[in-house]
Coordinates of C-alpha atoms and ligand atoms in Angstrom, one line a residue:
X88 CA 107.2 138.5 126.6
X89 CA 107.8 141.8 124.8
X90 CA 108.9 143.5 128.0
X91 CA 111.3 140.7 129.1
X92 CA 112.9 140.9 125.7
X93 CA 113.1 144.6 126.2
X94 CA 114.7 144.3 129.6
X95 CA 117.3 141.6 128.6
X96 CA 118.2 143.6 125.6
X97 CA 118.6 146.7 127.8
X98 CA 121.0 144.9 130.1
X99 CA 123.0 143.6 127.2
X100 CA 123.1 147.1 125.7
X101 CA 124.2 148.6 129.0
X102 CA 127.1 146.1 129.3
X103 CA 128.5 145.9 125.8
X104 CA 127.7 149.4 124.5
X105 CA 127.4 150.4 120.8
X106 CA 129.9 151.6 118.4
X107 CA 129.0 155.2 117.4
X108 CA 130.6 157.6 115.1
X109 CA 130.6 161.0 116.8
X110 CA 131.4 162.2 120.3
X111 CA 127.9 163.5 120.7
X112 CA 126.3 160.3 119.6
X113 CA 128.5 158.5 122.0
X114 CA 127.4 160.6 124.9
X115 CA 123.8 160.2 123.9
X116 CA 124.3 156.5 123.7
X117 CA 125.9 156.4 127.0
X118 CA 123.1 158.3 128.6
X119 CA 120.6 156.0 127.0
X120 CA 122.3 152.9 128.1
X121 CA 122.5 154.2 131.6
X122 CA 118.7 154.8 131.5
X123 CA 118.1 151.3 130.1
X124 CA 120.2 149.9 132.9
X125 CA 118.3 151.8 135.4
X126 CA 115.0 150.6 134.0
X127 CA 116.2 147.0 134.5
X128 CA 116.8 147.5 138.1
X129 CA 114.2 150.0 139.1
X130 CA 110.5 149.9 138.8
X131 CA 109.3 152.9 136.9
X132 CA 106.2 153.3 138.9
X133 CA 107.5 154.2 142.4
X134 CA 110.1 156.9 141.7
X135 CA 109.4 160.4 142.7
X136 CA 109.9 163.2 140.2
X137 CA 111.7 166.2 141.7
X138 CA 111.8 169.0 139.1
X139 CA 114.9 171.2 139.1
X140 CA 114.8 174.9 140.1
X141 CA 115.3 175.9 136.5
X142 CA 112.4 173.6 135.4
X143 CA 110.1 175.2 138.0
X144 CA 111.1 178.7 136.7
X145 CA 110.3 177.6 133.1
X146 CA 106.9 176.4 134.2
X147 CA 106.2 179.9 135.7
X148 CA 107.2 181.5 132.4
X149 CA 105.2 179.1 130.4
X150 CA 102.0 179.9 132.4
X151 CA 102.5 183.6 131.8
X152 CA 102.2 183.1 128.1
X153 CA 98.6 182.1 128.1
X154 CA 98.3 181.8 124.3
X155 CA 100.1 179.6 121.8
X156 CA 99.6 178.2 118.3
X157 CA 99.3 174.5 117.7
X158 CA 100.3 173.3 114.2
X159 CA 99.5 170.0 112.7
X160 CA 101.4 169.7 109.5
X161 CA 102.9 166.9 107.4
X162 CA 102.5 165.6 103.9
X163 CA 99.2 164.2 105.1
X164 CA 98.0 167.7 104.3
X165 CA 98.1 166.8 100.6
X166 CA 94.9 164.7 100.3
X167 CA 93.2 167.4 102.6
X168 CA 91.5 164.9 104.9
X169 CA 93.2 165.5 108.2
X170 CA 96.2 163.8 109.9
X171 CA 94.5 160.5 110.4
X172 CA 93.8 159.9 106.6
X173 CA 96.0 156.9 106.4
X174 CA 94.1 154.9 108.9
X175 CA 90.6 156.5 108.9
X176 CA 90.1 156.5 105.2
X177 CA 91.4 153.0 104.6
X178 CA 93.8 154.2 101.8
X179 CA 96.4 151.8 100.4
X180 CA 99.6 152.3 102.5
X181 CA 101.9 152.3 99.5
X182 CA 99.9 155.0 97.8
X183 CA 100.0 157.1 100.9
X184 CA 103.8 156.7 101.2
X185 CA 104.2 157.6 97.6
X186 CA 102.7 161.1 98.4
X187 CA 105.9 162.0 100.3
X188 CA 107.9 162.1 97.1
X189 CA 105.6 164.8 95.8
X190 CA 105.5 167.0 99.0
X191 CA 106.9 170.4 98.0
X192 CA 105.5 173.2 100.1
X193 CA 106.8 175.9 97.7
X194 CA 105.3 178.8 99.6
X195 CA 106.5 177.8 103.1
X196 CA 108.1 180.8 104.8
X197 CA 109.0 180.5 108.5
X198 CA 109.2 184.3 109.0
X199 CA 105.7 184.8 107.5
X200 CA 104.3 182.2 110.0
X201 CA 105.9 183.6 113.1
X202 CA 105.0 187.2 112.0
X203 CA 101.4 186.1 111.8
X204 CA 101.5 184.2 115.1
X205 CA 102.9 187.3 116.8
X206 CA 100.3 189.5 115.2
X207 CA 97.7 187.1 116.6
X208 CA 99.2 187.8 120.1
X209 CA 100.5 184.3 120.6
X210 CA 103.6 183.8 122.7
X211 CA 104.7 180.3 121.6
X212 CA 103.9 177.6 119.1
X213 CA 103.9 173.8 119.2
X214 CA 104.4 172.0 115.9
X215 CA 104.1 168.3 115.0
X216 CA 107.7 167.2 114.6
X217 CA 106.4 163.7 113.9
X218 CA 102.8 162.6 113.9
X219 CA 101.3 159.1 114.0
X220 CA 102.1 158.4 110.4
X221 CA 105.7 158.4 111.5
X222 CA 107.0 161.0 109.1
X223 CA 109.6 163.4 110.6
X224 CA 109.3 167.0 109.7
X225 CA 113.0 167.4 110.5
X226 CA 116.2 166.0 109.2
X227 CA 116.8 162.9 111.2
X228 CA 119.8 160.6 110.7
X229 CA 117.9 157.8 112.2
X230 CA 115.4 157.5 109.4
X231 CA 115.1 158.4 105.7
X232 CA 111.4 158.9 106.2
X233 CA 111.8 162.6 106.8
X234 CA 111.3 165.9 105.2
X235 CA 114.9 166.2 103.8
X236 CA 115.4 162.6 102.6
X237 CA 111.9 161.6 101.4
X238 CA 110.6 164.7 99.8
X239 CA 111.9 166.8 96.8
X240 CA 111.6 169.9 99.1
X241 CA 114.8 168.8 101.0
X242 CA 114.5 171.7 103.5
X243 CA 114.5 171.1 107.2
X244 CA 111.3 172.8 108.0
X245 CA 111.7 172.5 111.7
X246 CA 115.2 174.1 111.6
X247 CA 113.8 177.0 109.6
X248 CA 111.1 177.5 112.1
X249 CA 113.3 177.0 115.1
X250 CA 115.8 179.6 113.8
X251 CA 113.0 182.0 113.2
X252 CA 111.5 181.4 116.7
X253 CA 114.8 182.0 118.4
X254 CA 115.5 185.1 116.3
X255 CA 112.1 186.6 117.2
X256 CA 112.2 185.4 120.8
X257 CA 109.1 183.2 120.2
X258 CA 108.6 180.0 122.3
X259 CA 108.9 176.7 120.5
X260 CA 107.3 173.5 121.7
X261 CA 107.4 170.2 119.8
X262 CA 104.6 167.7 119.4
X263 CA 106.1 164.1 119.3
X264 CA 104.0 161.0 118.7
X265 CA 104.6 157.8 120.6
X266 CA 102.5 156.0 118.0
X267 CA 104.1 155.1 114.6
X268 CA 102.2 153.6 111.7
X269 CA 105.3 153.3 109.5
X270 CA 108.0 151.5 111.4
X271 CA 108.1 147.8 111.8
X272 CA 109.5 147.9 115.2
X273 CA 106.6 149.8 116.7
X274 CA 104.2 147.3 118.3
X275 CA 101.0 148.0 116.6
X276 CA 98.1 148.9 118.8
X277 CA 94.4 149.9 118.7
X278 CA 94.8 152.3 115.8
X279 CA 95.8 149.4 113.4
X280 CA 92.3 147.9 113.4
X281 CA 90.1 146.2 111.0
X282 CA 89.1 149.5 109.3
X283 CA 92.5 150.1 107.8
X284 CA 95.2 148.6 105.8
X285 CA 98.0 148.8 108.3
X286 CA 99.7 145.5 109.0
X287 CA 99.6 144.3 112.6
X288 CA 102.9 143.3 114.1
X289 CA 104.5 142.6 117.4
X290 CA 107.3 145.0 116.7
X291 CA 110.4 145.3 118.9
X292 CA 109.7 148.0 121.5
X293 CA 113.4 148.1 122.6
X294 CA 114.5 149.0 119.1
X295 CA 111.6 151.5 118.7
X296 CA 112.2 153.1 122.1
X297 CA 115.8 153.6 121.2
X298 CA 114.8 155.2 117.9
X299 CA 112.4 157.6 119.7
X300 CA 115.1 158.5 122.2
X301 CA 117.7 159.1 119.5
X302 CA 115.2 161.4 117.7
X303 CA 114.4 163.2 120.9
X304 CA 118.1 163.7 121.5
X305 CA 118.4 165.2 118.0
X306 CA 115.4 167.5 118.6
X307 CA 116.9 168.6 121.9
X308 CA 120.4 169.1 120.6
X309 CA 120.1 170.5 117.1
X310 CA 117.3 173.0 117.3
X311 CA 118.3 175.3 120.3
X312 CA 116.0 175.9 123.2
X313 CA 112.9 173.8 123.1
X314 CA 110.2 175.0 125.5
X315 CA 108.4 171.7 125.8
X316 CA 107.7 168.3 124.3
X317 CA 104.0 167.5 123.8
X318 CA 103.7 163.7 123.7
X319 CA 100.7 161.9 122.3
X320 CA 99.7 158.4 121.6
X321 CA 99.0 156.5 124.8
X322 CA 95.5 155.8 123.5
X323 CA 97.0 153.2 121.2
X324 CA 97.8 150.7 123.9
X325 CA 95.1 151.6 126.4
X326 CA 93.6 148.2 126.0
X327 CA 96.8 146.3 126.7
X328 CA 99.4 146.7 129.4
X329 CA 102.3 147.9 127.3
X330 CA 105.0 149.6 129.5
X331 CA 106.1 152.6 127.5
X332 CA 109.1 153.3 129.8
X333 CA 108.2 156.9 130.0
X334 CA 110.0 157.7 133.2
X335 CA 113.4 157.0 131.7
X336 CA 112.5 158.8 128.5
X337 CA 111.3 161.9 130.4
X338 CA 114.4 161.8 132.5
X339 CA 116.5 161.9 129.4
X340 CA 114.6 164.9 128.0
X341 CA 115.1 166.8 131.3
X342 CA 118.8 165.8 131.3
X343 CA 119.3 167.2 127.8
X344 CA 117.3 170.4 128.5
X345 CA 116.3 170.9 132.1
X346 CA 113.9 173.7 131.2
X347 CA 112.1 171.7 128.5
X348 CA 108.6 171.0 129.9
X349 CA 107.0 167.7 129.3
X350 CA 103.3 167.0 128.8
X351 CA 101.6 163.8 127.8
X352 CA 98.2 163.8 126.2
X353 CA 96.8 160.8 128.1
X354 CA 93.7 162.4 129.6
X355 CA 94.6 160.9 133.0
X356 CA 96.1 162.1 136.2
X357 CA 99.6 163.6 136.0
X358 CA 102.4 161.0 136.0
X359 CA 106.1 160.9 136.6
X360 CA 108.2 163.5 134.8
X361 CA 105.3 165.7 133.6
X362 CA 105.5 169.4 134.0
X363 CA 102.2 170.6 132.6
X364 CA 98.7 169.1 132.1
X365 CA 97.0 168.9 128.8
X366 CA 93.2 169.1 128.3
X367 CA 92.1 168.1 124.8
X368 CA 89.3 170.3 123.5
X369 CA 88.1 170.8 127.0
X370 CA 88.5 173.4 129.7
X371 CA 90.2 172.1 132.9
X372 CA 87.6 170.3 135.0
X373 CA 85.1 169.8 132.1
X374 CA 84.4 166.8 129.9
X375 CA 82.6 168.0 126.8
X376 CA 85.0 166.4 124.3
X377 CA 84.3 162.9 125.6
X378 CA 88.0 162.2 126.3
X379 CA 87.2 162.0 130.0
X380 CA 88.9 164.0 132.7
X381 CA 89.9 161.1 134.9
X382 CA 92.9 163.0 136.3
X383 CA 91.0 166.1 137.7
X384 CA 92.9 169.4 137.6
X385 CA 96.5 169.4 138.9
X386 CA 98.5 172.1 140.4
X387 CA 100.8 172.1 137.4
X388 CA 100.5 174.7 134.6
X389 CA 97.5 173.8 132.4
X390 CA 97.0 174.0 128.7
X391 CA 93.8 173.4 126.7
X392 CA 94.2 172.6 123.0
X393 CA 91.4 173.6 120.6
X394 CA 90.8 173.7 116.9
X395 CA 90.3 176.9 114.8
X396 CA 88.0 174.9 112.5
X397 CA 85.6 172.3 113.9
X398 CA 86.6 168.7 113.6
X399 CA 90.1 168.5 112.3
X400 CA 93.7 169.2 113.4
X401 CA 95.4 168.7 110.1
X402 CA 94.3 170.5 106.9
X403 CA 90.9 169.2 105.9
X404 CA 89.1 170.4 102.8
X405 CA 85.7 169.5 104.2
X406 CA 86.4 171.3 107.5
X407 CA 87.3 174.8 106.6
X408 CA 84.6 176.5 108.6
X409 CA 86.7 178.8 110.8
X410 CA 85.8 180.2 114.1
X411 CA 85.3 184.0 114.1
X412 CA 87.6 186.4 116.0
X413 CA 84.7 186.9 118.6
X414 CA 84.6 183.1 119.1
X415 CA 88.3 182.9 119.5
X416 CA 88.3 185.8 122.0
X417 CA 85.6 184.1 124.0
X418 CA 87.6 180.9 123.9
X419 CA 90.7 182.6 125.2
X420 CA 88.8 184.4 127.9
X421 CA 87.2 181.2 129.2
X422 CA 90.5 179.3 129.1
X423 CA 92.4 182.0 130.9
X424 CA 89.5 182.3 133.4
X425 CA 90.3 178.6 134.3
X426 CA 93.9 179.4 134.7
X427 CA 95.0 177.6 131.5
X428 CA 96.9 178.4 128.3
X429 CA 95.0 178.2 125.1
X430 CA 96.9 176.2 122.4
X431 CA 94.9 177.0 119.3
X432 CA 95.4 174.7 116.4
X433 CA 95.8 175.5 112.7
X434 CA 96.4 173.1 109.8
X435 CA 98.6 174.6 107.1
X436 CA 98.0 173.9 103.4
X437 CA 100.2 171.5 101.5
X438 CA 101.8 174.5 99.8
X439 CA 103.0 175.8 103.2
X440 CA 100.6 178.6 103.6
X441 CA 98.0 179.1 106.3
X442 CA 94.4 179.1 105.1
X443 CA 93.3 182.7 104.8
X444 CA 90.1 182.4 106.9
X445 CA 92.3 181.1 109.8
X446 CA 94.8 183.9 109.3
X447 CA 92.0 186.5 109.3
X448 CA 90.5 185.2 112.5
X449 CA 94.0 185.1 114.1
X450 CA 94.6 188.7 113.2
X451 CA 91.2 189.7 114.6
X452 CA 92.1 188.0 117.9
X453 CA 95.5 189.8 117.8
X454 CA 93.7 193.2 117.4
X455 CA 91.7 192.5 120.6
X456 CA 94.8 191.3 122.4
X457 CA 96.6 194.5 121.5
X458 CA 94.1 196.4 123.6
X459 CA 93.2 193.8 126.3
X460 CA 96.3 191.6 126.5
X461 CA 97.1 192.9 130.0
X462 CA 93.9 191.2 131.2
X463 CA 95.1 187.8 129.8
X464 CA 98.8 187.5 129.8
X465 CA 100.4 186.7 133.2
X466 CA 97.1 186.3 134.9
X467 CA 95.8 183.5 137.0
X468 CA 92.4 181.9 137.1
X469 CA 89.8 184.5 138.2
X470 CA 87.5 184.3 141.2
X471 CA 84.6 183.4 139.0
X472 CA 84.8 181.5 135.7
X473 CA 82.4 179.8 133.3
X474 CA 79.5 182.1 134.2
X475 CA 76.5 182.7 131.8
X476 CA 77.9 186.3 131.3
X477 CA 81.6 185.4 131.0
X478 CA 84.7 184.9 133.1
X479 CA 87.3 186.6 135.2
X480 CA 91.1 186.5 135.5
X481 CA 93.2 187.9 138.3
X482 CA 96.6 189.6 138.6
X483 CA 97.4 190.3 142.3
X484 CA 94.8 192.9 143.4
X485 CA 93.2 193.4 139.9
X486 CA 90.3 191.3 139.0
X487 CA 89.4 191.5 135.3
X488 CA 85.8 190.9 134.6
X489 CA 85.3 189.7 131.0
X490 CA 81.6 190.1 129.9
X491 CA 81.1 188.2 126.7
X492 CA 77.3 188.0 127.1
X493 CA 76.0 191.3 128.4
X494 CA 73.2 190.6 130.9
X495 CA 71.5 194.0 130.8
X496 CA 71.9 196.7 133.3
X497 CA 73.2 195.0 136.5
X498 CA 75.6 192.2 137.1
X499 CA 75.7 190.6 140.5
X500 CA 79.0 188.8 141.3
X501 CA 79.4 186.7 144.4
X502 CA 82.9 187.5 145.7
X503 CA 84.8 186.8 149.0
X504 CA 87.0 189.8 148.7
X505 CA 86.2 193.5 149.0
X506 CA 86.1 195.7 145.9
X507 CA 87.9 199.1 146.3
X508 CA 87.2 200.5 142.8
X509 CA 85.7 199.5 139.4
X510 CA 86.5 201.0 136.0
X511 CA 86.2 200.2 132.4
X512 CA 89.5 198.7 131.4
X513 CA 89.5 200.4 128.0
X514 CA 89.3 204.0 129.0
X515 CA 89.4 204.1 132.8
X516 CA 85.9 205.5 133.1
X517 CA 84.4 204.6 136.5
X518 CA 81.8 201.9 136.8
X519 CA 79.3 202.2 139.7
X520 CA 78.8 199.3 142.0
X521 CA 77.3 198.4 145.4
X522 CA 79.3 196.3 147.8
X523 CA 77.2 193.7 149.5
X524 CA 78.2 191.3 152.2
X525 CA 79.0 188.4 149.8
X526 CA 79.6 190.2 146.5
X527 CA 79.1 193.2 144.4
X528 CA 76.4 194.5 142.1
X529 CA 77.9 196.3 139.0
X530 CA 75.9 198.8 137.1
X531 CA 77.0 198.0 133.6
X532 CA 77.3 200.6 130.9
X533 CA 75.6 199.7 127.5
X534 CA 77.7 197.5 125.3
X535 CA 79.9 199.4 122.9
X536 CA 79.4 198.9 119.2
X537 CA 81.8 196.5 117.6
X538 CA 83.3 195.3 120.9
X539 CA 82.7 191.6 121.5
X540 CA 83.6 191.9 125.2
X541 CA 83.2 194.4 127.9
X542 CA 86.1 194.3 130.3
X543 CA 85.9 195.8 133.8
X544 CA 88.8 196.1 136.0
X545 CA 88.2 195.8 139.7
X546 CA 90.7 196.6 142.3
X547 CA 90.1 194.4 145.3
X548 CA 91.6 193.4 148.6
X549 CA 93.8 190.4 147.7
X550 CA 92.5 187.1 148.9
Ligands
GLC33 C1 94.5 163.3 119.3 C2 94.7 162.8 117.8 C3 95.8 163.5 117.2 C4 96.0 165.0 117.5 C5 95.8 165.2 119.0 C6 95.8 166.7 119.3 O1 95.4 162.6 120.1 O2 95.0 161.5 117.7 O3 95.7 163.4 115.8 O4 97.3 165.3 117.2 O5 94.6 164.7 119.4 O6 95.3 167.0 120.5

């Protein structure tokens, strides 16, 4: 019913067009209508996605980065109970909405954030431009429920961050929620359940879809180069058969910015239009988070998102226990060892600053990356990963052995390449080893004080 309404409206839209005020908007509208018309005549399931050359190049560059910062931030940071407070804590919706008019992150400073992320050794960030509560952290002309119109702060946070990212040549990706707990035209799904005060409604998906595409068009036209869009929310309609019309939306994104990489956090196999694969709180191929790994591991660039504190993405006063630099280093090593980028999440405070324990740990990670970054950035998955002693990464004939759990004197590594030499990465001092038929036995030096990881560089025959 909803879908047929969607399609007939699409056809009507395609035929009659809408009156728009600016030339840009007219173009965007024309593109959108063409896509809607397409969706009426073409089934979304059986088209083949052929990425452009520039998109393929962007994927390569993205993979090289290996480390990014995820930021969950909105006015939901005010009660300090994470980004799901509206639904999980069963708070009155009107009271929640009223918080927006008090959101004034007086200490927000885009430069200080990017400076810190760079100091941490990150190469890009991904920020929630709009999370499930539907609040836009950017100035959108398609809603008043945004940072400029609905808060006394009145500054376009995303614009300030985007300008700073571009100035400092720092990658910018945007999280964008497909779920919306605010708009009446969003067809409510699983997350509006008996445990919260959200009103259930059928919605009008055609109208909501158009809203999302209008906003995506704003994000991809007003904020310079966007490295990727990180979509999230499929879970909300897992139990029904809603057709989200992703292929047309993703085509639109690629048309607006061919190098903008798309990922969708659905925990399933890669689908049409996606350029990299997301793993939520799991390494590729593992399923510790319970989100399942039904899709296996694709050939696309991989990214694992993790939290710097345990148990929350958004600022949470009860979940401030921050991972230490050594834990973060271990996390980065095991992620890179699987050939994936680490997207490490922080939840800024309502005043716009980053909690000090998180900042401290990030700086600690950055100090390690200053010395060992070469063994992480631009590498591929190593020949061995997820071992009891650690993991490896590879860059052509160099195999970097990251020992996070020193096993004592000797370390046997099964390898199907020959090792020509072995040395300590940090000072080049040689490491003795025996080459056996199916691997090598390294004679490890004692662990150095204060070094959480021992890194040995092997030069090998390439496989
Ligand atoms: C889940 C949560 C969401 C969070 C995301 C990050 O989808 O619903 O709040 O943004 O994970 O991976």
